[in-house]
């Protein structure tokens, strides 16, 4: 899994590629959660994400909860198989997915 971050003022764009699973989730969490301190607009680009496990979903949920208190979060470019996971878990009900 690769994570790239670009910050423009209080806007943070996070691009994730590869697999977000039990093995890679801790690294993603250690990069993402501290990086969103002071951020008012978070954009997560999943165009290159091939797989997400429950460990990855937990981090997305943690980020969404934090962003609910300080701004907005959008997930972009979700592949159909990832979107299906979001649907099955009910995440589509509270995530903004473009």
PDB file of C-alpha atoms in Angstrom:
ATOM      1  CA  UNK A   1       0.000   0.000   0.000  1.00  0.00           C
ATOM      2  CA  UNK A   2       1.181   3.506  -0.829  1.00  0.00           C
ATOM      3  CA  UNK A   3      -0.145   6.708   0.719  1.00  0.00           C
ATOM      4  CA  UNK A   4       0.578  10.130  -0.756  1.00  0.00           C
ATOM      5  CA  UNK A   5      -0.551  13.362   0.871  1.00  0.00           C
ATOM      6  CA  UNK A   6      -0.793  16.858  -0.543  1.00  0.00           C
ATOM      7  CA  UNK A   7      -1.755  19.727   1.723  1.00  0.00           C
ATOM      8  CA  UNK A   8      -3.037  23.054   0.419  1.00  0.00           C
ATOM      9  CA  UNK A   9      -3.716  25.264   3.426  1.00  0.00           C
ATOM     10  CA  UNK A  10      -6.370  23.453   5.470  1.00  0.00           C
ATOM     11  CA  UNK A  11      -7.224  21.093   2.599  1.00  0.00           C
ATOM     12  CA  UNK A  12      -5.595  17.649   2.561  1.00  0.00           C
ATOM     13  CA  UNK A  13      -5.710  15.264  -0.387  1.00  0.00           C
ATOM     14  CA  UNK A  14      -4.784  11.668   0.430  1.00  0.00           C
ATOM     15  CA  UNK A  15      -4.207   9.148  -2.364  1.00  0.00           C
ATOM     16  CA  UNK A  16      -4.199   5.479  -1.396  1.00  0.00           C
ATOM     17  CA  UNK A  17      -3.079   2.686  -3.721  1.00  0.00           C
ATOM     18  CA  UNK A  18      -2.852  -1.058  -3.198  1.00  0.00           C
ATOM     19  CA  UNK A  19      -4.515  -3.029  -0.445  1.00  0.00           C
ATOM     20  CA  UNK A  20      -5.765  -1.599   2.835  1.00  0.00           C
ATOM     21  CA  UNK A  21      -5.872  -4.626   5.105  1.00  0.00           C
ATOM     22  CA  UNK A  22      -4.819  -5.796   8.562  1.00  0.00           C
ATOM     23  CA  UNK A  23      -1.151  -5.636   7.613  1.00  0.00           C
ATOM     24  CA  UNK A  24      -1.206  -2.158   6.067  1.00  0.00           C
ATOM     25  CA  UNK A  25      -3.903  -0.476   8.179  1.00  0.00           C
ATOM     26  CA  UNK A  26      -1.626   0.509  11.098  1.00  0.00           C
ATOM     27  CA  UNK A  27       0.716   2.374   8.725  1.00  0.00           C
ATOM     28  CA  UNK A  28      -2.229   4.147   7.087  1.00  0.00           C
ATOM     29  CA  UNK A  29      -3.675   5.117  10.470  1.00  0.00           C
ATOM     30  CA  UNK A  30      -0.310   6.406  11.732  1.00  0.00           C
ATOM     31  CA  UNK A  31      -0.023   8.636   8.656  1.00  0.00           C
ATOM     32  CA  UNK A  32      -3.620   9.785   8.249  1.00  0.00           C
ATOM     33  CA  UNK A  33      -5.007  10.506  11.702  1.00  0.00           C
ATOM     34  CA  UNK A  34      -2.225  12.884  12.873  1.00  0.00           C
ATOM     35  CA  UNK A  35      -2.174  14.554   9.434  1.00  0.00           C
ATOM     36  CA  UNK A  36      -5.802  15.676   9.690  1.00  0.00           C
ATOM     37  CA  UNK A  37      -5.215  17.821  12.771  1.00  0.00           C
ATOM     38  CA  UNK A  38      -6.269  21.337  11.756  1.00  0.00           C
ATOM     39  CA  UNK A  39      -7.634  20.168   8.389  1.00  0.00           C
ATOM     40  CA  UNK A  40     -11.084  21.450   7.397  1.00  0.00           C
ATOM     41  CA  UNK A  41     -11.389  19.625   4.064  1.00  0.00           C
ATOM     42  CA  UNK A  42     -10.199  16.048   3.669  1.00  0.00           C
ATOM     43  CA  UNK A  43     -10.294  14.328   0.291  1.00  0.00           C
ATOM     44  CA  UNK A  44      -9.372  10.654   0.119  1.00  0.00           C
ATOM     45  CA  UNK A  45      -8.771   9.309  -3.379  1.00  0.00           C
ATOM     46  CA  UNK A  46      -9.303   5.565  -3.644  1.00  0.00           C
ATOM     47  CA  UNK A  47      -8.772   5.274  -7.437  1.00  0.00           C
ATOM     48  CA  UNK A  48      -5.815   2.969  -6.842  1.00  0.00           C
ATOM     49  CA  UNK A  49      -7.283   1.066  -3.898  1.00  0.00           C
ATOM     50  CA  UNK A  50      -7.849  -2.589  -4.807  1.00  0.00           C
ATOM     51  CA  UNK A  51      -9.070  -3.983  -1.488  1.00  0.00           C
ATOM     52  CA  UNK A  52     -10.283  -2.771   1.908  1.00  0.00           C
ATOM     53  CA  UNK A  53     -10.739  -4.933   5.002  1.00  0.00           C
ATOM     54  CA  UNK A  54     -12.541  -4.217   8.263  1.00  0.00           C
ATOM     55  CA  UNK A  55      -9.281  -2.782   9.620  1.00  0.00           C
ATOM     56  CA  UNK A  56      -9.263  -0.250   6.780  1.00  0.00           C
ATOM     57  CA  UNK A  57     -12.942   0.538   7.312  1.00  0.00           C
ATOM     58  CA  UNK A  58     -12.215   1.293  10.972  1.00  0.00           C
ATOM     59  CA  UNK A  59      -9.672   3.946   9.963  1.00  0.00           C
ATOM     60  CA  UNK A  60     -12.091   5.499   7.463  1.00  0.00           C
ATOM     61  CA  UNK A  61     -14.687   5.636  10.258  1.00  0.00           C
ATOM     62  CA  UNK A  62     -12.185   7.197  12.679  1.00  0.00           C
ATOM     63  CA  UNK A  63     -11.265   9.855  10.104  1.00  0.00           C
ATOM     64  CA  UNK A  64     -14.941  10.579   9.364  1.00  0.00           C
ATOM     65  CA  UNK A  65     -15.743  11.033  13.059  1.00  0.00           C
ATOM     66  CA  UNK A  66     -12.820  13.425  13.479  1.00  0.00           C
ATOM     67  CA  UNK A  67     -13.727  15.370  10.331  1.00  0.00           C
ATOM     68  CA  UNK A  68     -17.368  15.661  11.474  1.00  0.00           C
ATOM     69  CA  UNK A  69     -16.044  17.825  14.315  1.00  0.00           C
ATOM     70  CA  UNK A  70     -13.710  19.998  12.245  1.00  0.00           C
ATOM     71  CA  UNK A  71     -14.802  20.045   8.607  1.00  0.00           C
ATOM     72  CA  UNK A  72     -15.727  17.808   5.688  1.00  0.00           C
ATOM     73  CA  UNK A  73     -14.497  14.532   4.250  1.00  0.00           C
ATOM     74  CA  UNK A  74     -15.051  13.207   0.738  1.00  0.00           C
ATOM     75  CA  UNK A  75     -13.989   9.873  -0.708  1.00  0.00           C
ATOM     76  CA  UNK A  76     -13.412   9.964  -4.451  1.00  0.00           C
ATOM     77  CA  UNK A  77     -12.858   7.479  -7.273  1.00  0.00           C
ATOM     78  CA  UNK A  78     -14.135   4.407  -5.474  1.00  0.00           C
ATOM     79  CA  UNK A  79     -13.920   1.209  -7.532  1.00  0.00           C
ATOM     80  CA  UNK A  80     -17.125  -0.858  -7.740  1.00  0.00           C
ATOM     81  CA  UNK A  81     -15.753  -3.639  -5.530  1.00  0.00           C
ATOM     82  CA  UNK A  82     -14.803  -1.135  -2.802  1.00  0.00           C
ATOM     83  CA  UNK A  83     -18.166   0.626  -3.134  1.00  0.00           C
ATOM     84  CA  UNK A  84     -19.869  -2.731  -2.649  1.00  0.00           C
ATOM     85  CA  UNK A  85     -18.040  -3.125   0.681  1.00  0.00           C
ATOM     86  CA  UNK A  86     -19.207   0.358   1.694  1.00  0.00           C
ATOM     87  CA  UNK A  87     -22.775  -0.616   0.770  1.00  0.00           C
ATOM     88  CA  UNK A  88     -22.714  -3.943   2.633  1.00  0.00           C
ATOM     89  CA  UNK A  89     -21.369  -2.296   5.785  1.00  0.00           C
ATOM     90  CA  UNK A  90     -23.731   0.689   5.668  1.00  0.00           C
ATOM     91  CA  UNK A  91     -20.879   3.163   5.214  1.00  0.00           C
ATOM     92  CA  UNK A  92     -22.653   4.705   2.200  1.00  0.00           C
ATOM     93  CA  UNK A  93     -25.209   6.083   4.674  1.00  0.00           C
ATOM     94  CA  UNK A  94     -22.734   8.435   6.356  1.00  0.00           C
ATOM     95  CA  UNK A  95     -19.787   8.824   3.961  1.00  0.00           C
ATOM     96  CA  UNK A  96     -19.716  11.351   1.142  1.00  0.00           C
ATOM     97  CA  UNK A  97     -18.616   9.338  -1.872  1.00  0.00           C
ATOM     98  CA  UNK A  98     -18.020  10.980  -5.254  1.00  0.00           C
TER      99      UNK A  98
END
